[in-house]
CSV table of C-alpha atoms in Angstrom, one decimal:
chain,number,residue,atom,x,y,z
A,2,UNK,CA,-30.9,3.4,-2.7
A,3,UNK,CA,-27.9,2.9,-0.3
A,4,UNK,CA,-26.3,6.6,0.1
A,5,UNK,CA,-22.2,7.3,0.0
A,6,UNK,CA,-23.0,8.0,3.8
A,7,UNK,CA,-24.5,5.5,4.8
A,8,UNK,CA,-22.5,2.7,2.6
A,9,UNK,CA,-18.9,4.2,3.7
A,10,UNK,CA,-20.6,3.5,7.3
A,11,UNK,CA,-21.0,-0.1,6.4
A,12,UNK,CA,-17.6,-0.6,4.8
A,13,UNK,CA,-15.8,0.8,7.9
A,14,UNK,CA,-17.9,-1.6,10.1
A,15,UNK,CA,-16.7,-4.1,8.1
A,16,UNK,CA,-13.1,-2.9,8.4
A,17,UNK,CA,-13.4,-2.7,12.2
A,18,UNK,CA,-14.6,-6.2,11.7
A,19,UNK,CA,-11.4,-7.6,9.8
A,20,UNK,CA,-12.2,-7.0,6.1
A,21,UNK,CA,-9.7,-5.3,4.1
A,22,UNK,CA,-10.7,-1.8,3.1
A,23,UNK,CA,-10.0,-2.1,-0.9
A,24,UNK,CA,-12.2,-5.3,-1.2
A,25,UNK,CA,-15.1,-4.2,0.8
A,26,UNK,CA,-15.1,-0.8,-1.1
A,27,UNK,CA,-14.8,-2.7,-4.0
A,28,UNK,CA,-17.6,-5.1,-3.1
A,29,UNK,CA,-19.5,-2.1,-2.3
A,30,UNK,CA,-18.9,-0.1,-5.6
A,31,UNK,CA,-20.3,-3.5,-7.5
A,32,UNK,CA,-22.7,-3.9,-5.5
A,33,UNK,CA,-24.8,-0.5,-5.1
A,34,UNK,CA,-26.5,1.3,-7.7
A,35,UNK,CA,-24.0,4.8,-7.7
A,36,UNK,CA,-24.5,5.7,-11.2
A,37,UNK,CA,-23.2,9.4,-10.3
A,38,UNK,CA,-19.3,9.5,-10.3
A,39,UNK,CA,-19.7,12.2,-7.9
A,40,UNK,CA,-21.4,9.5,-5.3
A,41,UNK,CA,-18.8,6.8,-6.1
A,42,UNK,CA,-15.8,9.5,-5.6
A,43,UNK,CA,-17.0,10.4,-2.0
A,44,UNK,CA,-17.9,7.0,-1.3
A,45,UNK,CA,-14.0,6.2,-1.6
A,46,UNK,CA,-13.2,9.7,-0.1
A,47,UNK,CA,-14.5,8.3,3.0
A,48,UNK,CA,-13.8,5.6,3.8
A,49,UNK,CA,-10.1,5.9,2.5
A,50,UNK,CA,-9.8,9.2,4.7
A,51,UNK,CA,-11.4,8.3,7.8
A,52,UNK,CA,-9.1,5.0,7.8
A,53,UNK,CA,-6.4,7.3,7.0
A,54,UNK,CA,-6.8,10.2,9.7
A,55,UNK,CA,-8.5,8.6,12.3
A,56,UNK,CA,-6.2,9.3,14.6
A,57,UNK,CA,-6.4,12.9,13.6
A,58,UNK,CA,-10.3,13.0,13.7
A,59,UNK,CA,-10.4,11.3,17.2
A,60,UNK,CA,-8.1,14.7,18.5
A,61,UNK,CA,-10.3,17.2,16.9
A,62,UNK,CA,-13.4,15.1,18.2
A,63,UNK,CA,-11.9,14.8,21.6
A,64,UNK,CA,-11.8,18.5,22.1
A,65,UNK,CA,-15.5,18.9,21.4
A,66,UNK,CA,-17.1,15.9,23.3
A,67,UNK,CA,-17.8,15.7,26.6
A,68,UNK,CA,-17.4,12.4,27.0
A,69,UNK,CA,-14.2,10.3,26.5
A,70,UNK,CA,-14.3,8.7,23.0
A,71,UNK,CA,-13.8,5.0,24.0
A,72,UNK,CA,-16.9,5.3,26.1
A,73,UNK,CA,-19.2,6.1,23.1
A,74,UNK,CA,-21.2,3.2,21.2
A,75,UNK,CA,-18.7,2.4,18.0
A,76,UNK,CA,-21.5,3.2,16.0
A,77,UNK,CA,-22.0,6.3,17.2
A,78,UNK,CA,-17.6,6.9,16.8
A,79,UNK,CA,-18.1,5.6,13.5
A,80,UNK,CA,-21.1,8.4,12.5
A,81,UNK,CA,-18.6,11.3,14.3
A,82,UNK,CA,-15.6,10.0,12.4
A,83,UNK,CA,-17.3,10.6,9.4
A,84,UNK,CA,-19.2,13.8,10.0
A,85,UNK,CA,-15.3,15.0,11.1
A,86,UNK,CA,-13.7,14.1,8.0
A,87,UNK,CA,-15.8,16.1,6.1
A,88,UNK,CA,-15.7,18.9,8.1
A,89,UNK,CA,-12.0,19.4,8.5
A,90,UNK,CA,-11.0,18.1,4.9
A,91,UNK,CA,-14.0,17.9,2.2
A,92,UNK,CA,-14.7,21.9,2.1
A,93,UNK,CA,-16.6,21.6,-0.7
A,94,UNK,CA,-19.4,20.5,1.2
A,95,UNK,CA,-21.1,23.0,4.0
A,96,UNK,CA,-21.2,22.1,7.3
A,97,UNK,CA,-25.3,22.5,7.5
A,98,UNK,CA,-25.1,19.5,5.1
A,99,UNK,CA,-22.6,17.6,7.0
A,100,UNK,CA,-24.5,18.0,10.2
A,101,UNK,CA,-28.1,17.5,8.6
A,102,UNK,CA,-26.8,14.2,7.0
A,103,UNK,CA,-25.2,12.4,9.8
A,104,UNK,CA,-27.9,13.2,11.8
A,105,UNK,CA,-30.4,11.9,9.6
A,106,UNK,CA,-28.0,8.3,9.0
A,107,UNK,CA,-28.2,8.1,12.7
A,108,UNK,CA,-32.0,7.8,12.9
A,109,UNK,CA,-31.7,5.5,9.9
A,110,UNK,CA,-30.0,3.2,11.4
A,111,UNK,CA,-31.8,3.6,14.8
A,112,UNK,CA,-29.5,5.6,16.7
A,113,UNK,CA,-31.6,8.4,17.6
A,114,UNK,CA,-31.1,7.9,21.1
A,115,UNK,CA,-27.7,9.5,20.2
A,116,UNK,CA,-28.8,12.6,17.8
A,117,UNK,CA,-28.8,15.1,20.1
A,118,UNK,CA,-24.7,14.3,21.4
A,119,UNK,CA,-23.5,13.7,17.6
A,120,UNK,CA,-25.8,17.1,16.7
A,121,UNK,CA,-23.8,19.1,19.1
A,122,UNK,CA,-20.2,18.0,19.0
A,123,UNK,CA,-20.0,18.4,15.2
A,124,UNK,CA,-21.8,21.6,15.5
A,125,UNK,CA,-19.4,22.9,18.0
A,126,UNK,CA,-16.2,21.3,15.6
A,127,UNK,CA,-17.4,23.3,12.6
A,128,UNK,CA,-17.1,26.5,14.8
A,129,UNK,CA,-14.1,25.9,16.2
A,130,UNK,CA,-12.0,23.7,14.2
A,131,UNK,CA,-9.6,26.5,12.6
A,132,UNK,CA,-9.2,27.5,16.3
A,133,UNK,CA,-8.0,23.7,17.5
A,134,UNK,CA,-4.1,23.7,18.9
A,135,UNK,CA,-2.6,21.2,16.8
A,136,UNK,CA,0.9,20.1,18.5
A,137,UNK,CA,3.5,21.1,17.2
A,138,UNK,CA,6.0,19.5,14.7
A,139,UNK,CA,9.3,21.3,16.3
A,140,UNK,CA,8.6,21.1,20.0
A,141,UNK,CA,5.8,18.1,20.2
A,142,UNK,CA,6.9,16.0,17.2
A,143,UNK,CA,6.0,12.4,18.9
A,144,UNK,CA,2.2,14.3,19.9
A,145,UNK,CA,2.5,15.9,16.4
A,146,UNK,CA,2.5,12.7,14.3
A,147,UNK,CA,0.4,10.9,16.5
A,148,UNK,CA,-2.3,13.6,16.4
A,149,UNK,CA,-2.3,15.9,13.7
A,150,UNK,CA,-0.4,13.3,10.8
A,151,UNK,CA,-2.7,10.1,12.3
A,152,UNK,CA,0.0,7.6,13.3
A,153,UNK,CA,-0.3,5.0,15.8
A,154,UNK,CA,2.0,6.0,19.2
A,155,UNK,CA,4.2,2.6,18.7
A,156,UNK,CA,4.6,3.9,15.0
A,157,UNK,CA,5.2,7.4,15.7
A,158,UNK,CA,8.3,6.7,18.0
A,159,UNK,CA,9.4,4.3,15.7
A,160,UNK,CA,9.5,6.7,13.3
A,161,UNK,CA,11.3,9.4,15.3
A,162,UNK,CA,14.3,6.9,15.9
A,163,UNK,CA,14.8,5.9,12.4
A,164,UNK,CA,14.0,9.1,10.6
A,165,UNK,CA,14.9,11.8,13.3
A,166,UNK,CA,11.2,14.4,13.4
A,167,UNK,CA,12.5,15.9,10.0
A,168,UNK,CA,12.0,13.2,8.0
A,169,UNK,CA,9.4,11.1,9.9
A,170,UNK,CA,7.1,14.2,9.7
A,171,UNK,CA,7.6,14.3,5.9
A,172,UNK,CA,7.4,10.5,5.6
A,173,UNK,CA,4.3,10.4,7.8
A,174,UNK,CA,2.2,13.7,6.0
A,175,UNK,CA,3.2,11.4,2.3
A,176,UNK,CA,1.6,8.8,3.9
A,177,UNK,CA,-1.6,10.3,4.5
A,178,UNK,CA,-1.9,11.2,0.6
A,179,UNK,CA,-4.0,9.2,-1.6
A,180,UNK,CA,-1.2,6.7,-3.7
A,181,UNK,CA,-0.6,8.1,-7.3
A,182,UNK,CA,-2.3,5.7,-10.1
A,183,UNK,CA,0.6,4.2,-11.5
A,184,UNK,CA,0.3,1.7,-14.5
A,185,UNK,CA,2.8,-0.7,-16.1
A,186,UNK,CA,3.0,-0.7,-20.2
A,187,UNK,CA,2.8,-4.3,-21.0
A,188,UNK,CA,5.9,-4.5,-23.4
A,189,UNK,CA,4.7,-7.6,-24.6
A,190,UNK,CA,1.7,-6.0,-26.2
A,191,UNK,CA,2.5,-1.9,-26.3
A,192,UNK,CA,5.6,0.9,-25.0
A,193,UNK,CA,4.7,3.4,-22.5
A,194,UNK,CA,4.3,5.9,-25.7
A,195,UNK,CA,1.7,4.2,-27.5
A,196,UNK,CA,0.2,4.2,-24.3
A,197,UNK,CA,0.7,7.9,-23.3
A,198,UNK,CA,-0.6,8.7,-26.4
A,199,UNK,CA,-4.0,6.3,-26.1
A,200,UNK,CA,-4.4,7.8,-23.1
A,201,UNK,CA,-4.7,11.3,-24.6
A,202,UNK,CA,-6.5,10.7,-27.2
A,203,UNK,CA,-9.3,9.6,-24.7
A,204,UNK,CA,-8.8,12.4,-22.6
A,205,UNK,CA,-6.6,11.2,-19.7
A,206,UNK,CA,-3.6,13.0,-18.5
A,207,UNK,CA,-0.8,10.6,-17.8
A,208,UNK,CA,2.9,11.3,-17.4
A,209,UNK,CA,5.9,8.9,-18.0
A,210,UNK,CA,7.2,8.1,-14.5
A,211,UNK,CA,10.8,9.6,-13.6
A,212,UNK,CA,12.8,6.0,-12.8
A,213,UNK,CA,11.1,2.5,-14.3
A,214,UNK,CA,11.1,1.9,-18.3
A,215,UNK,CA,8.0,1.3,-18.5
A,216,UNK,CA,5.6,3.4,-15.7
A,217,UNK,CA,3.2,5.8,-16.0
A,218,UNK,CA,1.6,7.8,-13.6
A,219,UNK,CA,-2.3,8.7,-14.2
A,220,UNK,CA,-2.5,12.7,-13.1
A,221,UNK,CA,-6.2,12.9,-14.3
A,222,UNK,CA,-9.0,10.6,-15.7
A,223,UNK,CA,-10.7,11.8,-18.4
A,224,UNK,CA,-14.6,10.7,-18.6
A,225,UNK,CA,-14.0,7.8,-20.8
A,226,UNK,CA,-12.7,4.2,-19.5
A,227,UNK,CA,-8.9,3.7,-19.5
A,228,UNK,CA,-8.3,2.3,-23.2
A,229,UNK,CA,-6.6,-1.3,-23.3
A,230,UNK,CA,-7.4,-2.5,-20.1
A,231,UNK,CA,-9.4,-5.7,-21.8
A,232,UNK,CA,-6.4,-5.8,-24.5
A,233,UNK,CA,-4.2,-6.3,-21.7
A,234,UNK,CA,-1.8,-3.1,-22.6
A,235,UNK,CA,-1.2,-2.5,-19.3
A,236,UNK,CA,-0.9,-3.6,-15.5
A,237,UNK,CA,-1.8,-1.3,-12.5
A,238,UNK,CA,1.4,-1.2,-10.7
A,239,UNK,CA,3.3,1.1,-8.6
A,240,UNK,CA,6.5,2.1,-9.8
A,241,UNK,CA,8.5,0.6,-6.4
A,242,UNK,CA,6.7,-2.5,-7.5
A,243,UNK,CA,8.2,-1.7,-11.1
A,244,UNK,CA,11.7,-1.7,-9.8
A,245,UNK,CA,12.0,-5.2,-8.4
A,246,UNK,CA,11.5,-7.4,-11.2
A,247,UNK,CA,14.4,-5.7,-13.0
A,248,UNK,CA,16.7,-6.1,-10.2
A,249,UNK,CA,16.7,-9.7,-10.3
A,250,UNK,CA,18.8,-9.3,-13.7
A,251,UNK,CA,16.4,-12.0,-15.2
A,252,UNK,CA,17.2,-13.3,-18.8
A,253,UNK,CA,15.4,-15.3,-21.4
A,254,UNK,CA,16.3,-18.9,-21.3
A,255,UNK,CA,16.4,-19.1,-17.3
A,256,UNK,CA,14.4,-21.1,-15.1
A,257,UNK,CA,13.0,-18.3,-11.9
A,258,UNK,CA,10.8,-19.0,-9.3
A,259,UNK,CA,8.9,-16.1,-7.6
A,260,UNK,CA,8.7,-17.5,-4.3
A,261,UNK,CA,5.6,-15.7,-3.0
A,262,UNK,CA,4.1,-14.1,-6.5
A,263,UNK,CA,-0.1,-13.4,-5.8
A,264,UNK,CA,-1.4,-11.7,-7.3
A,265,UNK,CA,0.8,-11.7,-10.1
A,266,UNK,CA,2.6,-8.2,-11.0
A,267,UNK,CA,5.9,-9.0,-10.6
A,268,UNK,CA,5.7,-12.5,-12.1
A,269,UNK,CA,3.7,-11.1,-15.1
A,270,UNK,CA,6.9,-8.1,-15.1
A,271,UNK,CA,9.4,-10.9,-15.0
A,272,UNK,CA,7.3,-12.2,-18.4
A,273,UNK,CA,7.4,-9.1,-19.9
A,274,UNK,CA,11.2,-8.4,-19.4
A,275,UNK,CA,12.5,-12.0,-20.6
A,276,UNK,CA,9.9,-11.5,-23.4
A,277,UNK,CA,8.4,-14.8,-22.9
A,278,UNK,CA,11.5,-16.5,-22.9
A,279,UNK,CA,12.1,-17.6,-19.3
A,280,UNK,CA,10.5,-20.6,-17.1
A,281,UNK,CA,8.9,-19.1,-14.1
A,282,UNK,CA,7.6,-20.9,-11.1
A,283,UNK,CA,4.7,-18.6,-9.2
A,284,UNK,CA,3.9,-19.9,-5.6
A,285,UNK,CA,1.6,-18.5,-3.4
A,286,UNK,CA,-0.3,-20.2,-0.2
A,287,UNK,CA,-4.0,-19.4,-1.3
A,288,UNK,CA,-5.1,-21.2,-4.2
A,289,UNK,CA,-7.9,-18.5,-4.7
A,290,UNK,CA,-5.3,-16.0,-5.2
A,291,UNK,CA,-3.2,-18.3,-7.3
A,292,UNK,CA,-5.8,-18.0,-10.1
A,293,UNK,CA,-5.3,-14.4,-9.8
A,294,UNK,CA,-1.7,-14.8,-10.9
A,295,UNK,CA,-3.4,-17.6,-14.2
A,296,UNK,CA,-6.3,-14.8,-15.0
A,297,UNK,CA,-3.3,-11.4,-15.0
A,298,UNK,CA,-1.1,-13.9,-17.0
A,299,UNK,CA,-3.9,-14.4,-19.4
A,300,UNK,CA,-5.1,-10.8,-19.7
A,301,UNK,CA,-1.5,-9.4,-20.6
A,302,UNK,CA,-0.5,-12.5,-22.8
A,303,UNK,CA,2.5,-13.8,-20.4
A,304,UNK,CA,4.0,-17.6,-21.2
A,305,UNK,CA,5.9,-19.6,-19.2
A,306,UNK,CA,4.3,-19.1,-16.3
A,307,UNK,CA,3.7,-22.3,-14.4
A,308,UNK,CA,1.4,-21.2,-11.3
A,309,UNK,CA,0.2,-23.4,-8.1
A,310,UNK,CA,-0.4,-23.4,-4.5
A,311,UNK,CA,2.5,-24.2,-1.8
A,312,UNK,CA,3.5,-22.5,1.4
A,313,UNK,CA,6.9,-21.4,0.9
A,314,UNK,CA,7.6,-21.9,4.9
A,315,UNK,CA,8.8,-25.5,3.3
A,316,UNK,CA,11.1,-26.2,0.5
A,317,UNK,CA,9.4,-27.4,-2.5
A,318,UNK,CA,9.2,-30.9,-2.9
A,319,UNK,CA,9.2,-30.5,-6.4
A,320,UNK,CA,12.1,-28.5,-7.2
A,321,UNK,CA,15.4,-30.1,-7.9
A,322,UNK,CA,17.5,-28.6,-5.7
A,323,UNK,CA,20.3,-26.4,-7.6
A,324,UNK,CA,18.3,-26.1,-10.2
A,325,UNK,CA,17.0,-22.6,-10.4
A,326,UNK,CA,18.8,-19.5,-12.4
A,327,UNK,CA,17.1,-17.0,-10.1
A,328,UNK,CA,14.8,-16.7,-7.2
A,329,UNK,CA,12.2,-13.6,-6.2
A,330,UNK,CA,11.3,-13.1,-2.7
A,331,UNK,CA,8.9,-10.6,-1.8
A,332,UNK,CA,8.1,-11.5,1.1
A,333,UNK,CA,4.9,-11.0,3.5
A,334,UNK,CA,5.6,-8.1,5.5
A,335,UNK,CA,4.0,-5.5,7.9
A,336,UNK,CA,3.3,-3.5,4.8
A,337,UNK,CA,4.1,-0.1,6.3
A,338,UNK,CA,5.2,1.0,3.1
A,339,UNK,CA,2.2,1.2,1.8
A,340,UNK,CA,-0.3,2.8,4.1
A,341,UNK,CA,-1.5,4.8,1.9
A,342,UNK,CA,-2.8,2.0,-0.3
A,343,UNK,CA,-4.2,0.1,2.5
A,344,UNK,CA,-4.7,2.6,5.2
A,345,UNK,CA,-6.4,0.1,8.1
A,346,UNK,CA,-2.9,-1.6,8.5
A,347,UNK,CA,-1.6,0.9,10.4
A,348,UNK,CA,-4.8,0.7,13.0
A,349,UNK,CA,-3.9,-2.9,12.8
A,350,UNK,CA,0.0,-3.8,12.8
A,351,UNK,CA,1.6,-3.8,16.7
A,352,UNK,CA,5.2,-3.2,17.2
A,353,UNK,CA,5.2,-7.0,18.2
A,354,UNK,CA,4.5,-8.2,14.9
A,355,UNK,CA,7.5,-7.5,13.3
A,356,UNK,CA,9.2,-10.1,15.2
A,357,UNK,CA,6.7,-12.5,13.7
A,358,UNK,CA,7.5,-11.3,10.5
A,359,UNK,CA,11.0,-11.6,10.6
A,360,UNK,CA,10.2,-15.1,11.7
A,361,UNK,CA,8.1,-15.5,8.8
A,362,UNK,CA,10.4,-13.9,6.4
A,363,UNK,CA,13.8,-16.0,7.2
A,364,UNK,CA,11.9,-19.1,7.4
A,365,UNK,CA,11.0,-18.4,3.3
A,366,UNK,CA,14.0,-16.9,2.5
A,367,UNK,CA,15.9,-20.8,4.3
A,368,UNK,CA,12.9,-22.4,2.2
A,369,UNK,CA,14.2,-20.8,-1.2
A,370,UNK,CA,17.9,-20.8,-0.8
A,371,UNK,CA,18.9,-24.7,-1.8
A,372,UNK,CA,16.8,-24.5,-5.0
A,373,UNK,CA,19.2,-21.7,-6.1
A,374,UNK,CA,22.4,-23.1,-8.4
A,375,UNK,CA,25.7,-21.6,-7.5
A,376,UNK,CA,26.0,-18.6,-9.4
A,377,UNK,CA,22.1,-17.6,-9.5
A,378,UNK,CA,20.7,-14.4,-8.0
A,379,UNK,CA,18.2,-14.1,-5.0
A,380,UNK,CA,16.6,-11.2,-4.4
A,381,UNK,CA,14.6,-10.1,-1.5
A,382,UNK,CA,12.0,-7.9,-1.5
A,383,UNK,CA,9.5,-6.3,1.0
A,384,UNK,CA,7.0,-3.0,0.9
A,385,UNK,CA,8.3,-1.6,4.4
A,386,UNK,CA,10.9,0.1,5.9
A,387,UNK,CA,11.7,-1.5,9.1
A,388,UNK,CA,15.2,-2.8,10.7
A,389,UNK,CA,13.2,-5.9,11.8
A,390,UNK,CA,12.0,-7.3,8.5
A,391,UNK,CA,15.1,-5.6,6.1
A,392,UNK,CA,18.8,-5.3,7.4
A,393,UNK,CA,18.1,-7.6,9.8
A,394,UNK,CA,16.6,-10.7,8.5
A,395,UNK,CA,19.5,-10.2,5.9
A,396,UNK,CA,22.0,-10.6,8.2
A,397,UNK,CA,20.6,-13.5,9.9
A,398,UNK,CA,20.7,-15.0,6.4
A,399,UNK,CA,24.1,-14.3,5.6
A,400,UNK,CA,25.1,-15.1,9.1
A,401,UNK,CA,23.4,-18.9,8.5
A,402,UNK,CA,24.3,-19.0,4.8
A,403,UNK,CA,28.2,-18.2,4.3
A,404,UNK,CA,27.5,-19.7,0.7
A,405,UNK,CA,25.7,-16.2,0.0
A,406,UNK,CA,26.9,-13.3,-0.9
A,407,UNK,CA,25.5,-9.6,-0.9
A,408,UNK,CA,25.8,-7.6,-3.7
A,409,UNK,CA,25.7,-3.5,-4.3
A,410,UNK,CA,22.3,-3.0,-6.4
A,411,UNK,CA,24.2,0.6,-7.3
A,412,UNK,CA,26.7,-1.7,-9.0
A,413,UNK,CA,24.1,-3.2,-11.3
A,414,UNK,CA,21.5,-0.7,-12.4
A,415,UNK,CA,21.8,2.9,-14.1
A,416,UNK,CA,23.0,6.2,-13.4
A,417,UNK,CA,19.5,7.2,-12.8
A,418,UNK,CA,18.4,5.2,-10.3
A,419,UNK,CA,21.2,5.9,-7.9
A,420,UNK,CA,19.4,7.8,-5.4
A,421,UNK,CA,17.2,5.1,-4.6
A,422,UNK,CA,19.5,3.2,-2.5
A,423,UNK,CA,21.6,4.0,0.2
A,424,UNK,CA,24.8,3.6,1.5
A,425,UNK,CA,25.0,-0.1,1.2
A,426,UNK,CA,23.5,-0.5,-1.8
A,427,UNK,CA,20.1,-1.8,-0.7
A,428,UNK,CA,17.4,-0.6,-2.5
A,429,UNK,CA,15.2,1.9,0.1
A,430,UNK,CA,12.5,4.5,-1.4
A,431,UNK,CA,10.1,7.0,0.3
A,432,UNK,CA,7.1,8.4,-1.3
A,433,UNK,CA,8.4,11.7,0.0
A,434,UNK,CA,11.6,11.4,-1.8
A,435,UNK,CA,11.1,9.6,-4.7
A,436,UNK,CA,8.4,11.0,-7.2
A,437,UNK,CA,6.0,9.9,-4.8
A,438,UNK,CA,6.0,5.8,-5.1
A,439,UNK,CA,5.4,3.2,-2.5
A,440,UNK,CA,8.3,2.8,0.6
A,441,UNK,CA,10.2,-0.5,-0.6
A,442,UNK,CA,13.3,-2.1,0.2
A,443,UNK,CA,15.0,-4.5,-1.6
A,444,UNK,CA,18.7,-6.6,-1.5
A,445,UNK,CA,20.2,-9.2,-3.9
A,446,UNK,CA,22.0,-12.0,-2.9
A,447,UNK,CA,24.3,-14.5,-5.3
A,448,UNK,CA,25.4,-17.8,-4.5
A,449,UNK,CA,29.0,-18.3,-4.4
C-alpha cells in the first residue's frame, strides 16, 4: 500500500508537471486504499503545505545544503521539500521519524545514490531550525514575504506597492492558512438553521458566517459524513463566492445569463435566490465542465437553468441582442485571491499574465455587453485583487461603452456589508479582513 509519503510525492510531481493540485489529490484520495483518516489528513497536509511554503522551505533548506538547490535532481528537491515541511510545521511528528521516512522513500524510489546528502541536510535542519535568521518584516519586508510568508519575488513587490508591508504581510501570512470550509444552505431545499442544527446533531461544529444570508463556516468535523450532501441541502462555497450572486439584484421572472458559470455555484445561487423563477443561461468553454454546472443543478433541485458550451470571447449567436434582464461575469482571472485554495498558482502565475488576462477579460466583458437591454445590470466579478484585471479593465469598458454606467454596490446592499467595499463602491475583500473569506472584487454596471 502507497504511503501519505510517498503518494504526496507523486501528487507534487504531477503538479510540477501541470496538474492541478485539488484534482490530483482528489484522484489520489479515490484512488489509494487510506482507510485511516489520520493517513488521508497528512496526505493533504502535504501536499497543500509544501505547495504553499515552498518558498519558505527552499530558505530554511538553503541554509543547510551545501549545494545550490537548483543544482539538485527535482526528485531529490521534492524528498527535502517534504522532509522540511514537516520539520518546521507538523511538530507532532519527531524528527527521527521525519528523517527515517524520507530516507527510506528515497531508496524506494531508487534514489539511494542521494541518501546520504538528503540524511544530512535534514538532520542538520532539525538542529538548527529555531536558530535560522528569518528576515525581517520591518527592515527586510520584500526578503520577508518572499522567504519567510513563501511569495514569489514578482508577487512580493507587487504586494508592497498596493498594500504598503503592513498590510501585504498580513495579506500574505492569511494566505498561507488553509481556506475555512464554507458551505451554502440551499434555500430551495433547507435555511442555514435547519442546517446548523443537522450539523450538530451529527457532531460537527459549524458557525453561521458574519456577512452572506445563507453561509456557514465548518470549524470542526465530527466523525460522521456531513448530513444532506446527497439531498442537496447544501453547496460548498466560499462566502466571497456567496456575495456575488446577490449583487446582481436578480429577480424572478428575468431572463440572466452567467457568462462564464462552470462549475455551477453562482448559477445554482442565482436559482436559489429567484426561487426557481428566473431564465438563466450558463456558458462555459469546456463541455466537460458544463455538465458539472447540469449534475450541481440536479443535486440541489435548481430550474431554469439552460446550460451549454460557448466561448464567451464571441457574442452568442443565439441571443437576441437586448434581450437579457441581467448579465454575470466572473471572469477567468490570475486567481490570486485564492491561493490558499489552489496554492500551485502562485508558483505558476508571472507578472506578464495579467496583461493577458485583462485581454481576456475585456474581450468577454465586449462579448456580453449588447445582449444586455437598456436598463439591465452587468456585473463583473473576479477572485483577485489586482489593478490589471479590476479598476482597470473597468475603465477600458466604460471608456469604450459610454452606454454604461457604474454604480455604488454600498448604494444597493445592507448596512452590514459596508466594509466590504471601498471608497468607490467596488466590492474588494481580504481573508485578513473579512472573517477570513476568499480576496474578491466585484463592480456592477447598468445600461443607460
Amino acid at each position: 500500500m502507497t504511503s501519505p509519503r510517498h503518494a504526496a510525492f507523486d501528487i507534487l510531481r504531477q503538479v510540477e508537471d501541470g496538474a492541478f493540485a485539488d484534482l490530483a489529490l482528489d484522484s489520489a484520495l479515490r484512488r489509494l486504499k487510506l482507510n485511516d483518516p489520520r493517513d488521508r489528513a497528512l496526505l493533504t497536509e502535504l501536499v497543500y503545505g509544501v505547495l504553499r511554503r515552498r518558498g519558505r522551505l527552499d530558505f530554511a533548506l538553503s541554509r543547510c545544503c551545501r549545494q545550490p538547490l537548483a543544482k539538485l535532481e527535482p526528485a531529490v528537491l521534492r524528498l527535502l521539500r517534504l522532509g522540511a515541511h514537516q520539520l518546521l510545521h507538523l511538530e507532532r511528528i519527531p524528527a527521527h521519524a521525519v528523517l527515517n521516512e524520507t530516507v527510506n522513500l528515497a531508496r524506494r524510489l531508487g534514489l539511494e545514490r542521494a541518501t546520504g546528502l538528503i540524511n544530512g541536510v535534514l538532520r542538520r535542519l532539525a538542529r538548527e531550525h529555531h536558530d535560522l535568521a528569518w528576515p525581517d518584516a520591518a527592515t527586510a519586508p520584500r526578503a520577508h514575504l518572499e522567504q519567510a510568508l513563501s511569495l514569489p519575488g514578482w508577487l512580493a513587490g507587487y504586494l508592497l506597492d498596493q498594500f504598503g508591508h503592513e498590510e501585504a504581510c498580513l495579506l500574505a501570512q492569511a494566505l498561507l492558512e488553509p481556506a475555512p470550509f464554507t458551505l451554502r444552505a440551499n434555500r430551495l431545499k433547507t435555511t442555514r438553521a435547519e442546517l446548523l442544527e443537522s450539523l450538530a446533531a451529527t457532531g460537527h461544529e459549524a458557525r453561521a458566517t458574519r456577512y452572506t444570508e445563507d453561509g456557514l463556516i465548518l470549524e470542526k468535523r465530527g466523525p460522521a459524513a456531513l448530513p444532506g450532501d446527497a439531498e442537496g441541502l447544501y453547496q460548498v462555497q466560499d462566502q466571497a463566492s456567496q456575495l456575488i450572486a446577490p449583487l446582481l439584484g436578480a429577480r424572478a421572472g428575468e431572463s440572466i445569463l452567467d457568462a462564464c458559470a462552470a462549475p455551477g455555484g453562482k448559477t445554482t445561487h442565482l436559482a436559489a435566490l429567484t426561487d426557481n423563477r428566473a431564465k438563466i443561461l450558463a456558458l462555459d468553454l469546456h463541455p466537460q465542465r458544463v455538465d458539472l454546472i447540469n449534475q450541481g443543478a440536479a443535486r440541489l433541485g435548481c430550474a431554469g437553468i439552460q446550460a451549454r458550451a460557448w466561448d464567451m470571447g464571441h457574442t452568442p449567436d443565439f441571443v437576441p441582442p437586448g434581450s437579457l434582464d441581467r448579465i454575470l461575469v466572473d471572469a477567468p482571472c490570475s486567481g490570486l485571491g485564492v491561493l490558499r485554495r489552489n496554492p500551485e498558482i502562485r508558483w505558476r502565475r508571472r507578472h506578464q499574465d495579467l496583461c493577458a488576462l485583462a485581454a481576456l477579460q475585456s474581450a468577454i466583458l465586449a462579448a456580453a455587453a449588447p445582449l444586455l437591454r437598456p436598463g439591465g445590470a452587468l456585473l463583473y466579478a473576479v477572485c483577485t485583487f489586482t489593478r490589471e484585471e479590476t479598476e482597470e479593465v473597468i475603465a477600458a469598458f466604460l471608456e469604450k461603452h459610454p452606454d454604461f454606467v457604474r454604480e455604488d454596490l454600498r448604494e444597493q446592499t445592507p448596512a452590514s456589508w459596508q466594509e466590504l467595499f471601498d471608497e468607490h463602491g467596488a466590492l474588494r475583500t481580504l481573508p485578513h479582513r473579512h472573517d477570513g473569506m476568499d480576496a474578491f472584487w466585484a463592480v456592477r454596471m447598468r445600461k443607460r
